């Protein structure tokens, strides 16, 4: 079996991805890790028996590694992606693509001439209950899908040193502007499930607990999809409430999926003909629709009866890593392609122009991919 020689760059989030590769994603062979923090890189490599360690992306890119997983801070993604594609590597970039529209365009140009593949690590697209819904949609059980919604509500106020001691890049990306640039975890899985990307974005925002931060407390984005559907997102990093970051709902002409909104809730689905009127059933009643790709986990690894949506947000990442390997091995379009990833990222970036214009619709450009 062909395995793709892979390196992981940036070992915080990247450390988790590296362990997913070692434990589950066997079509990738983890041959190297890289971090500018030498102590962190050495420790990770020693503890996980990684054959090679690098302290600079440039040095790593001179090697015969075939693919790089970039888990560096978001403002660096564009430069790192462009360097890696330019060196002939395949790239799996963490979310989001970039922090400016200019950098989105630069990535698009690099992808157009690259030999290697570009895919974004939007792990929530492979969120286990959503993968059941995606397969049910494929066989028409929910009818035509015309609406989706998602919430991503977190409370950074509970983290020590907030907001002064936030990492500078995170403070800048999450709180340095109005609108909401970090929406791929909400928008991406909906577009992935509904099968369409974004034409226009509108955004309204409210709440000013921290006048020293540019960001409002909460944003609501209304997005029109290219096929005429619509999506509603609420995103916030400062909501005084329990976290909620895996809530999704999709509505079709024949049925609806609605995820849990708290620990006593469950993954609900209603399908005309399979459910009584007004009846929600548990999405795991339809586990026969789980993609076979979940078989990379050992039997009994998941206890779906306990899934109330309050944890396990990252469980689909190994499937995404395998999908990345497979698009290289089979020379196919990456499932979370540059075209889709840039569309979702740009919709978030352009929400700033919408909110500053009083909620005006802003067109998401075509990146020509
Ligand atoms: N998909 C998810 O669920 C998820 C979860 C967390 C973070 N992320 C994403 O992962 C990325 C990294 O986030 P994080 O929380 O790990 O950030 P972080 O700042 O905590 O860690 C970044 C790591 O990269 C290293 N680094 C920085 N510049 C580097 C360079 N030029 N070369 C090599 N190493 C470098 C740092 O030393 C550090 O170890 C971001 O894009 C973030 O949005 C995704």
CSV table of C-alpha atoms and ligand atoms in Angstrom, one decimal:
chain,number,residue,atom,x,y,z
A,1,UNK,CA,0.0,0.0,0.0
A,2,UNK,CA,1.3,3.4,-1.0
A,3,UNK,CA,1.8,5.7,2.0
A,4,UNK,CA,2.5,9.5,1.7
A,5,UNK,CA,5.6,10.7,3.4
A,6,UNK,CA,4.2,13.4,5.6
A,7,UNK,CA,5.5,16.1,8.0
A,8,UNK,CA,3.5,18.1,10.6
A,9,UNK,CA,4.5,21.7,11.1
A,10,UNK,CA,3.5,23.5,14.3
A,11,UNK,CA,3.0,21.1,17.2
A,12,UNK,CA,0.2,22.5,19.3
A,13,UNK,CA,-2.8,21.7,17.2
A,14,UNK,CA,-0.4,19.9,14.9
A,15,UNK,CA,0.6,17.6,17.8
A,16,UNK,CA,-3.0,16.3,17.9
A,17,UNK,CA,-3.0,15.8,14.1
A,18,UNK,CA,0.3,14.0,14.3
A,19,UNK,CA,-1.1,11.6,16.8
A,20,UNK,CA,-4.2,11.0,14.7
A,21,UNK,CA,-1.8,10.1,11.8
A,22,UNK,CA,0.2,7.7,14.0
A,23,UNK,CA,-2.9,6.1,15.5
A,24,UNK,CA,-5.4,6.0,12.6
A,25,UNK,CA,-4.5,7.6,9.3
A,26,UNK,CA,-2.4,4.8,7.9
A,27,UNK,CA,-2.2,6.1,4.4
A,28,UNK,CA,0.0,8.9,5.7
A,29,UNK,CA,3.5,8.0,7.0
A,30,UNK,CA,4.7,10.6,9.6
A,31,UNK,CA,8.3,11.0,8.7
A,32,UNK,CA,9.1,14.3,10.3
A,33,UNK,CA,7.8,17.1,12.6
A,34,UNK,CA,8.7,20.7,12.6
A,35,UNK,CA,8.4,23.6,15.1
A,36,UNK,CA,10.4,26.8,15.6
A,37,UNK,CA,10.2,25.9,19.3
A,38,UNK,CA,13.1,23.5,19.4
A,39,UNK,CA,12.4,22.1,22.8
A,40,UNK,CA,8.8,21.3,21.8
A,41,UNK,CA,9.8,19.7,18.5
A,42,UNK,CA,12.5,17.6,20.2
A,43,UNK,CA,10.2,16.5,23.0
A,44,UNK,CA,7.4,15.5,20.6
A,45,UNK,CA,9.7,13.6,18.3
A,46,UNK,CA,11.4,11.7,21.1
A,47,UNK,CA,8.1,10.8,22.8
A,48,UNK,CA,6.5,9.7,19.5
A,49,UNK,CA,9.6,8.1,17.9
A,50,UNK,CA,9.4,10.5,14.8
A,51,UNK,CA,12.5,9.8,12.6
A,52,UNK,CA,13.3,13.5,11.7
A,53,UNK,CA,12.9,16.9,13.4
A,54,UNK,CA,13.2,20.3,11.8
A,55,UNK,CA,13.1,23.8,13.4
A,56,UNK,CA,12.4,25.7,10.2
A,57,UNK,CA,9.8,25.2,7.4
A,58,UNK,CA,12.4,26.1,4.7
A,59,UNK,CA,14.7,23.4,5.9
A,60,UNK,CA,11.9,20.8,5.9
A,61,UNK,CA,10.8,21.8,2.4
A,62,UNK,CA,14.3,20.9,1.0
A,63,UNK,CA,13.7,17.3,2.0
A,64,UNK,CA,11.9,14.5,0.0
A,65,UNK,CA,8.8,14.8,2.2
A,66,UNK,CA,5.8,14.5,0.0
A,67,UNK,CA,3.1,16.3,2.1
A,68,UNK,CA,3.1,18.9,4.9
A,69,UNK,CA,0.3,19.4,7.4
A,70,UNK,CA,0.5,23.1,8.3
A,71,UNK,CA,-0.8,23.9,11.8
A,72,UNK,CA,0.9,27.2,12.2
A,73,UNK,CA,-0.8,30.5,13.3
A,74,UNK,CA,-3.4,31.6,10.8
A,75,UNK,CA,-1.7,34.9,9.7
A,76,UNK,CA,1.3,32.7,8.5
A,77,UNK,CA,-0.8,30.3,6.5
A,78,UNK,CA,-0.6,32.1,3.1
A,79,UNK,CA,3.2,32.3,3.2
A,80,UNK,CA,3.6,28.8,4.4
A,81,UNK,CA,1.1,27.3,1.9
A,82,UNK,CA,2.7,29.2,-1.0
A,83,UNK,CA,6.3,28.1,0.0
A,84,UNK,CA,5.2,24.5,0.4
A,85,UNK,CA,3.3,24.3,-2.9
A,86,UNK,CA,6.2,26.1,-4.5
A,87,UNK,CA,8.5,23.4,-3.3
A,88,UNK,CA,6.3,20.8,-4.9
A,89,UNK,CA,4.7,19.5,-1.7
A,90,UNK,CA,1.1,18.5,-1.1
A,91,UNK,CA,-0.5,20.8,1.6
A,92,UNK,CA,-3.0,20.2,4.2
A,93,UNK,CA,-3.5,23.6,5.8
A,94,UNK,CA,-5.2,24.2,9.1
A,95,UNK,CA,-8.2,26.5,9.3
A,96,UNK,CA,-8.8,29.2,8.2
A,97,UNK,CA,-7.0,29.7,4.8
A,98,UNK,CA,-5.9,33.2,5.6
A,99,UNK,CA,-6.6,36.5,7.4
A,100,UNK,CA,-6.9,38.9,4.4
A,101,UNK,CA,-8.6,38.8,1.0
A,102,UNK,CA,-5.2,39.5,-0.6
A,103,UNK,CA,-3.7,36.4,1.0
A,104,UNK,CA,-6.7,34.4,-0.2
A,105,UNK,CA,-6.0,35.5,-3.8
A,106,UNK,CA,-2.3,34.7,-3.4
A,107,UNK,CA,-3.2,31.2,-2.2
A,108,UNK,CA,-5.6,30.8,-5.2
A,109,UNK,CA,-2.8,31.8,-7.6
A,110,UNK,CA,-0.4,29.4,-6.0
A,111,UNK,CA,-2.9,26.5,-6.2
A,112,UNK,CA,-3.5,27.2,-9.9
A,113,UNK,CA,0.1,26.5,-10.9
A,114,UNK,CA,0.9,23.9,-8.2
A,115,UNK,CA,1.7,20.3,-8.9
A,116,UNK,CA,0.7,19.3,-5.3
A,117,UNK,CA,-2.8,19.2,-3.8
A,118,UNK,CA,-4.1,21.8,-1.4
A,119,UNK,CA,-6.8,20.8,1.1
A,120,UNK,CA,-8.0,22.6,4.3
A,121,UNK,CA,-8.1,20.7,7.6
A,122,UNK,CA,-11.8,21.5,8.3
A,123,UNK,CA,-12.3,18.6,10.5
A,124,UNK,CA,-15.9,19.5,11.5
A,125,UNK,CA,-16.9,18.5,7.9
A,126,UNK,CA,-16.3,14.9,9.1
A,127,UNK,CA,-18.2,15.3,12.4
A,128,UNK,CA,-19.6,11.8,13.0
A,129,UNK,CA,-23.4,12.5,13.1
A,130,UNK,CA,-23.1,14.9,10.1
A,131,UNK,CA,-21.5,12.1,8.0
A,132,UNK,CA,-24.7,10.0,8.6
A,133,UNK,CA,-26.8,13.0,7.5
A,134,UNK,CA,-24.6,13.6,4.4
A,135,UNK,CA,-25.2,10.0,3.2
A,136,UNK,CA,-28.9,10.3,3.9
A,137,UNK,CA,-29.0,13.4,1.8
A,138,UNK,CA,-27.1,11.7,-1.0
A,139,UNK,CA,-29.9,9.1,-1.4
A,140,UNK,CA,-32.6,11.8,-1.2
A,141,UNK,CA,-34.1,11.0,2.2
A,142,UNK,CA,-34.2,14.7,3.2
A,143,UNK,CA,-35.3,15.9,-0.2
A,144,UNK,CA,-33.9,19.2,-1.6
A,145,UNK,CA,-31.9,21.0,1.1
A,146,UNK,CA,-32.6,24.7,1.2
A,147,UNK,CA,-31.6,25.8,4.7
A,148,UNK,CA,-28.8,25.3,7.3
A,149,UNK,CA,-27.8,26.8,10.6
A,150,UNK,CA,-25.0,26.6,13.1
A,151,UNK,CA,-23.8,28.2,16.3
A,152,UNK,CA,-20.2,28.5,17.6
A,153,UNK,CA,-20.5,30.0,21.0
A,154,UNK,CA,-17.5,30.0,23.4
A,155,UNK,CA,-16.6,31.9,26.5
A,156,UNK,CA,-13.0,33.0,26.4
A,157,UNK,CA,-13.8,35.3,29.4
A,158,UNK,CA,-13.3,32.2,31.6
A,159,UNK,CA,-9.8,31.7,30.4
A,160,UNK,CA,-7.1,33.2,32.7
A,161,UNK,CA,-5.6,36.5,31.5
A,162,UNK,CA,-8.4,37.3,29.1
A,163,UNK,CA,-8.2,39.5,27.1
A,164,UNK,CA,-4.7,40.9,27.8
A,165,UNK,CA,-2.8,37.7,27.8
A,166,UNK,CA,-4.3,36.2,24.6
A,167,UNK,CA,-1.7,35.1,22.1
A,168,UNK,CA,-1.2,38.2,19.9
A,169,UNK,CA,-2.1,36.4,16.6
A,170,UNK,CA,-5.3,34.9,18.2
A,171,UNK,CA,-6.3,38.2,19.7
A,172,UNK,CA,-5.8,39.9,16.3
A,173,UNK,CA,-7.7,37.2,14.3
A,174,UNK,CA,-10.6,36.6,16.8
A,175,UNK,CA,-11.0,40.0,18.2
A,176,UNK,CA,-9.2,42.5,16.0
A,177,UNK,CA,-12.0,43.4,13.7
A,178,UNK,CA,-15.8,43.5,13.4
A,179,UNK,CA,-17.7,40.7,11.7
A,180,UNK,CA,-16.4,37.1,12.2
A,181,UNK,CA,-13.4,35.8,10.2
A,182,UNK,CA,-13.3,32.5,12.0
A,183,UNK,CA,-16.4,30.8,10.6
A,184,UNK,CA,-15.1,27.8,8.7
A,185,UNK,CA,-16.1,25.4,11.6
A,186,UNK,CA,-19.7,26.6,11.3
A,187,UNK,CA,-20.0,27.4,7.6
A,188,UNK,CA,-17.8,24.7,6.2
A,189,UNK,CA,-19.6,21.6,7.5
A,190,UNK,CA,-23.0,23.1,6.4
A,191,UNK,CA,-21.8,23.8,2.8
A,192,UNK,CA,-20.1,20.4,2.8
A,193,UNK,CA,-23.4,18.7,3.9
A,194,UNK,CA,-25.7,20.9,1.8
A,195,UNK,CA,-23.6,20.6,-1.3
A,196,UNK,CA,-23.3,24.3,-2.2
A,197,UNK,CA,-21.0,27.2,-1.4
A,198,UNK,CA,-21.5,30.9,-0.7
A,199,UNK,CA,-22.7,33.7,-3.1
A,200,UNK,CA,-23.3,36.5,-0.6
A,201,UNK,CA,-22.8,37.2,3.0
A,202,UNK,CA,-24.6,39.6,5.3
A,203,UNK,CA,-23.7,40.2,9.0
A,204,UNK,CA,-25.1,42.1,11.9
A,205,UNK,CA,-23.4,42.2,15.3
A,206,UNK,CA,-24.1,43.3,18.9
A,207,UNK,CA,-22.6,43.7,22.4
A,208,UNK,CA,-19.6,45.7,23.5
A,209,UNK,CA,-18.4,44.2,26.8
A,210,UNK,CA,-14.7,44.9,25.8
A,211,UNK,CA,-14.5,48.3,24.1
A,212,UNK,CA,-10.7,47.8,23.7
A,213,UNK,CA,-11.4,44.9,21.3
A,214,UNK,CA,-12.8,45.7,17.9
A,215,UNK,CA,-15.0,42.6,17.8
A,216,UNK,CA,-18.6,42.7,18.9
A,217,UNK,CA,-19.8,40.2,21.5
A,218,UNK,CA,-21.8,38.2,18.9
A,219,UNK,CA,-22.3,38.1,15.2
A,220,UNK,CA,-25.2,36.7,13.2
A,221,UNK,CA,-24.4,36.0,9.5
A,222,UNK,CA,-27.0,35.3,6.9
A,223,UNK,CA,-25.5,33.7,3.8
A,224,UNK,CA,-27.1,33.0,0.4
A,225,UNK,CA,-25.7,29.8,-1.2
A,226,UNK,CA,-24.9,29.6,-4.9
A,227,UNK,CA,-27.9,27.2,-5.5
A,228,UNK,CA,-30.4,29.6,-3.8
A,229,UNK,CA,-30.3,28.1,-0.3
A,230,UNK,CA,-29.6,30.0,2.8
A,231,UNK,CA,-27.5,29.6,5.9
A,232,UNK,CA,-27.7,31.3,9.3
A,233,UNK,CA,-24.7,31.3,11.6
A,234,UNK,CA,-24.2,32.8,15.1
A,235,UNK,CA,-20.6,33.1,16.2
A,236,UNK,CA,-19.2,34.4,19.4
A,237,UNK,CA,-16.1,34.0,21.6
A,238,UNK,CA,-17.4,36.0,24.6
A,239,UNK,CA,-20.8,34.5,25.4
A,240,UNK,CA,-21.6,34.1,29.1
A,241,UNK,CA,-23.2,30.7,28.7
A,242,UNK,CA,-22.2,27.1,28.3
A,243,UNK,CA,-20.1,26.5,25.2
A,244,UNK,CA,-21.9,25.3,22.1
A,245,UNK,CA,-19.6,24.6,19.1
A,246,UNK,CA,-21.0,21.6,17.3
A,247,UNK,CA,-24.6,22.7,16.7
A,248,UNK,CA,-25.8,22.2,13.1
A,249,UNK,CA,-29.2,21.9,11.5
A,250,UNK,CA,-30.2,21.3,7.9
A,251,UNK,CA,-33.6,21.5,6.5
A,252,UNK,CA,-34.8,19.8,3.3
A,253,UNK,CA,-38.2,19.4,1.6
A,254,UNK,CA,-38.6,15.9,3.2
A,255,UNK,CA,-36.8,16.1,6.5
A,256,UNK,CA,-34.6,17.9,9.0
A,257,UNK,CA,-31.5,17.2,11.1
A,258,UNK,CA,-31.1,19.2,14.3
A,259,UNK,CA,-28.1,18.7,16.5
A,260,UNK,CA,-28.0,18.9,20.3
A,261,UNK,CA,-28.0,22.3,22.0
A,262,UNK,CA,-27.1,21.1,25.4
A,263,UNK,CA,-26.1,18.0,27.4
A,264,UNK,CA,-29.7,16.6,27.8
A,265,UNK,CA,-30.3,16.9,24.1
A,266,UNK,CA,-29.5,14.4,21.3
A,267,UNK,CA,-28.8,14.3,17.5
A,268,UNK,CA,-32.4,14.5,16.2
A,269,UNK,CA,-33.7,13.7,12.7
A,270,UNK,CA,-37.1,13.9,11.2
A,271,UNK,CA,-37.8,12.2,7.9
A,272,UNK,CA,-41.3,12.2,6.3
A,273,UNK,CA,-42.4,8.6,5.9
A,274,UNK,CA,-39.9,7.2,8.4
A,275,UNK,CA,-41.0,9.2,11.4
A,276,UNK,CA,-44.4,10.0,12.8
A,277,UNK,CA,-45.6,13.6,12.4
A,278,UNK,CA,-43.8,15.8,15.0
A,279,UNK,CA,-41.5,12.9,15.9
A,280,UNK,CA,-37.7,13.3,16.3
A,281,UNK,CA,-35.7,10.1,16.1
A,282,UNK,CA,-32.1,9.7,17.1
A,283,UNK,CA,-29.7,10.1,14.1
A,284,UNK,CA,-27.9,7.0,15.3
A,285,UNK,CA,-31.0,4.9,14.6
A,286,UNK,CA,-29.8,5.3,11.1
A,287,UNK,CA,-26.2,4.2,11.7
A,288,UNK,CA,-26.4,2.0,8.6
A,289,UNK,CA,-25.7,5.3,6.8
A,290,UNK,CA,-22.3,5.8,8.5
A,291,UNK,CA,-19.6,5.9,5.9
A,292,UNK,CA,-17.4,2.8,5.8
A,293,UNK,CA,-14.4,5.1,6.3
A,294,UNK,CA,-15.2,5.0,10.1
A,295,UNK,CA,-13.9,1.4,10.0
A,296,UNK,CA,-10.4,2.8,10.6
A,297,UNK,CA,-11.4,3.0,14.2
A,298,UNK,CA,-11.4,-0.3,16.2
A,299,UNK,CA,-14.7,-2.0,16.9
A,300,UNK,CA,-16.4,-0.4,20.0
A,301,UNK,CA,-14.3,2.7,19.8
A,302,UNK,CA,-17.4,5.0,19.9
A,303,UNK,CA,-20.3,4.8,22.3
A,304,UNK,CA,-22.8,6.7,20.1
A,305,UNK,CA,-25.6,6.3,22.8
A,306,UNK,CA,-23.7,8.9,24.9
A,307,UNK,CA,-23.2,11.4,22.1
A,308,UNK,CA,-25.0,14.6,23.2
A,309,UNK,CA,-22.8,16.9,21.2
A,310,UNK,CA,-20.8,18.3,24.1
A,311,UNK,CA,-17.5,16.6,23.2
A,312,UNK,CA,-15.8,14.7,20.4
A,313,UNK,CA,-15.8,17.6,18.0
A,314,UNK,CA,-12.5,16.3,16.5
A,315,UNK,CA,-13.4,12.7,16.0
A,316,UNK,CA,-13.6,13.1,12.2
A,317,UNK,CA,-10.1,14.4,11.8
A,318,UNK,CA,-8.6,11.0,11.1
A,319,UNK,CA,-11.1,10.5,8.3
A,320,UNK,CA,-10.1,13.9,6.9
A,321,UNK,CA,-6.5,12.9,7.0
A,322,UNK,CA,-7.2,9.7,5.1
A,323,UNK,CA,-9.2,11.6,2.6
A,324,UNK,CA,-6.2,13.9,2.1
A,325,UNK,CA,-4.0,10.9,1.5
A,326,UNK,CA,-6.4,9.4,-0.9
A,327,UNK,CA,-6.8,12.5,-3.1
A,328,UNK,CA,-3.0,12.4,-3.5
A,329,UNK,CA,-2.8,8.6,-4.1
A,330,UNK,CA,-5.8,8.7,-6.6
A,331,UNK,CA,-5.0,12.1,-8.1
A,332,UNK,CA,-8.5,13.4,-7.4
A,333,UNK,CA,-10.0,16.7,-6.2
A,334,UNK,CA,-9.5,17.2,-2.5
A,335,UNK,CA,-12.9,17.0,-0.7
A,336,UNK,CA,-12.2,20.3,1.2
A,337,UNK,CA,-10.7,21.9,-1.9
A,338,UNK,CA,-9.0,25.3,-2.3
A,339,UNK,CA,-12.1,26.6,-4.1
A,340,UNK,CA,-14.4,25.6,-1.2
A,341,UNK,CA,-11.9,26.5,1.6
A,342,UNK,CA,-11.3,30.0,0.1
A,343,UNK,CA,-15.0,30.6,-0.4
A,344,UNK,CA,-15.8,29.8,3.2
A,345,UNK,CA,-12.8,31.8,4.5
A,346,UNK,CA,-13.6,34.8,2.3
A,347,UNK,CA,-17.3,34.8,3.5
A,348,UNK,CA,-16.0,35.2,7.0
A,349,UNK,CA,-13.5,37.9,6.1
A,350,UNK,CA,-16.1,39.8,4.1
A,351,UNK,CA,-18.6,39.8,7.0
A,352,UNK,CA,-16.6,42.7,8.3
A,353,UNK,CA,-17.5,44.9,5.3
A,354,UNK,CA,-21.2,43.8,5.7
A,355,UNK,CA,-21.4,44.7,9.3
A,356,UNK,CA,-19.6,48.0,8.8
A,357,UNK,CA,-22.1,48.8,6.0
A,358,UNK,CA,-25.0,48.2,8.4
A,359,UNK,CA,-25.7,44.6,7.3
A,360,UNK,CA,-25.4,45.1,3.5
A,361,UNK,CA,-25.0,41.9,1.3
A,362,UNK,CA,-21.4,41.4,0.1
A,363,UNK,CA,-20.6,39.2,-2.8
A,364,UNK,CA,-18.0,36.5,-2.3
A,365,UNK,CA,-15.6,36.6,-5.3
A,366,UNK,CA,-14.9,33.6,-7.5
A,367,UNK,CA,-11.2,32.7,-7.1
A,368,UNK,CA,-11.2,31.1,-10.5
A,369,UNK,CA,-10.4,27.6,-9.2
B,1,LIG,N1,-9.3,22.3,13.3
B,1,LIG,C1,-9.3,22.4,14.6
B,1,LIG,O1,-10.2,21.9,15.3
B,1,LIG,C2,-8.3,23.4,15.2
B,1,LIG,C3,-8.1,23.4,16.6
B,1,LIG,C4,-7.1,24.3,17.1
B,1,LIG,C5,-6.4,25.0,16.3
B,1,LIG,N2,-6.6,25.0,14.9
B,1,LIG,C6,-5.8,25.7,14.0
B,1,LIG,O2,-4.5,25.2,14.0
B,1,LIG,C7,-3.5,26.3,13.8
B,1,LIG,C8,-2.6,26.4,14.9
B,1,LIG,O3,-3.3,26.7,16.1
B,1,LIG,P1,-2.7,26.5,17.5
B,1,LIG,O4,-3.8,26.7,18.5
B,1,LIG,O5,-1.9,25.2,17.6
B,1,LIG,O6,-1.7,27.7,17.6
B,1,LIG,P2,-0.5,28.0,18.6
B,1,LIG,O7,0.0,29.4,18.4
B,1,LIG,O8,-0.9,27.6,20.0
B,1,LIG,O9,0.7,27.0,18.1
B,1,LIG,C9,1.3,27.2,16.9
B,1,LIG,C10,2.6,26.3,16.9
B,1,LIG,O10,3.3,26.5,15.7
B,1,LIG,C11,4.6,26.8,16.0
B,1,LIG,N3,5.1,27.7,14.9
B,1,LIG,C12,4.8,29.0,14.7
B,1,LIG,N4,5.4,29.5,13.6
B,1,LIG,C13,6.0,28.4,13.1
B,1,LIG,C14,6.8,28.3,11.9
B,1,LIG,N5,7.1,29.3,11.1
B,1,LIG,N6,7.4,27.1,11.6
B,1,LIG,C15,7.2,26.0,12.5
B,1,LIG,N7,6.4,26.1,13.6
B,1,LIG,C16,5.9,27.3,13.9
B,1,LIG,C17,4.6,27.4,17.3
B,1,LIG,O11,5.9,27.3,18.0
B,1,LIG,C18,3.6,26.6,18.1
B,1,LIG,O12,4.1,25.4,18.6
B,1,LIG,C19,-4.4,27.5,13.5
B,1,LIG,O13,-4.7,27.6,12.1
B,1,LIG,C20,-5.7,27.2,14.2
B,1,LIG,O14,-6.8,27.9,13.7
B,1,LIG,C21,-7.6,24.1,14.4
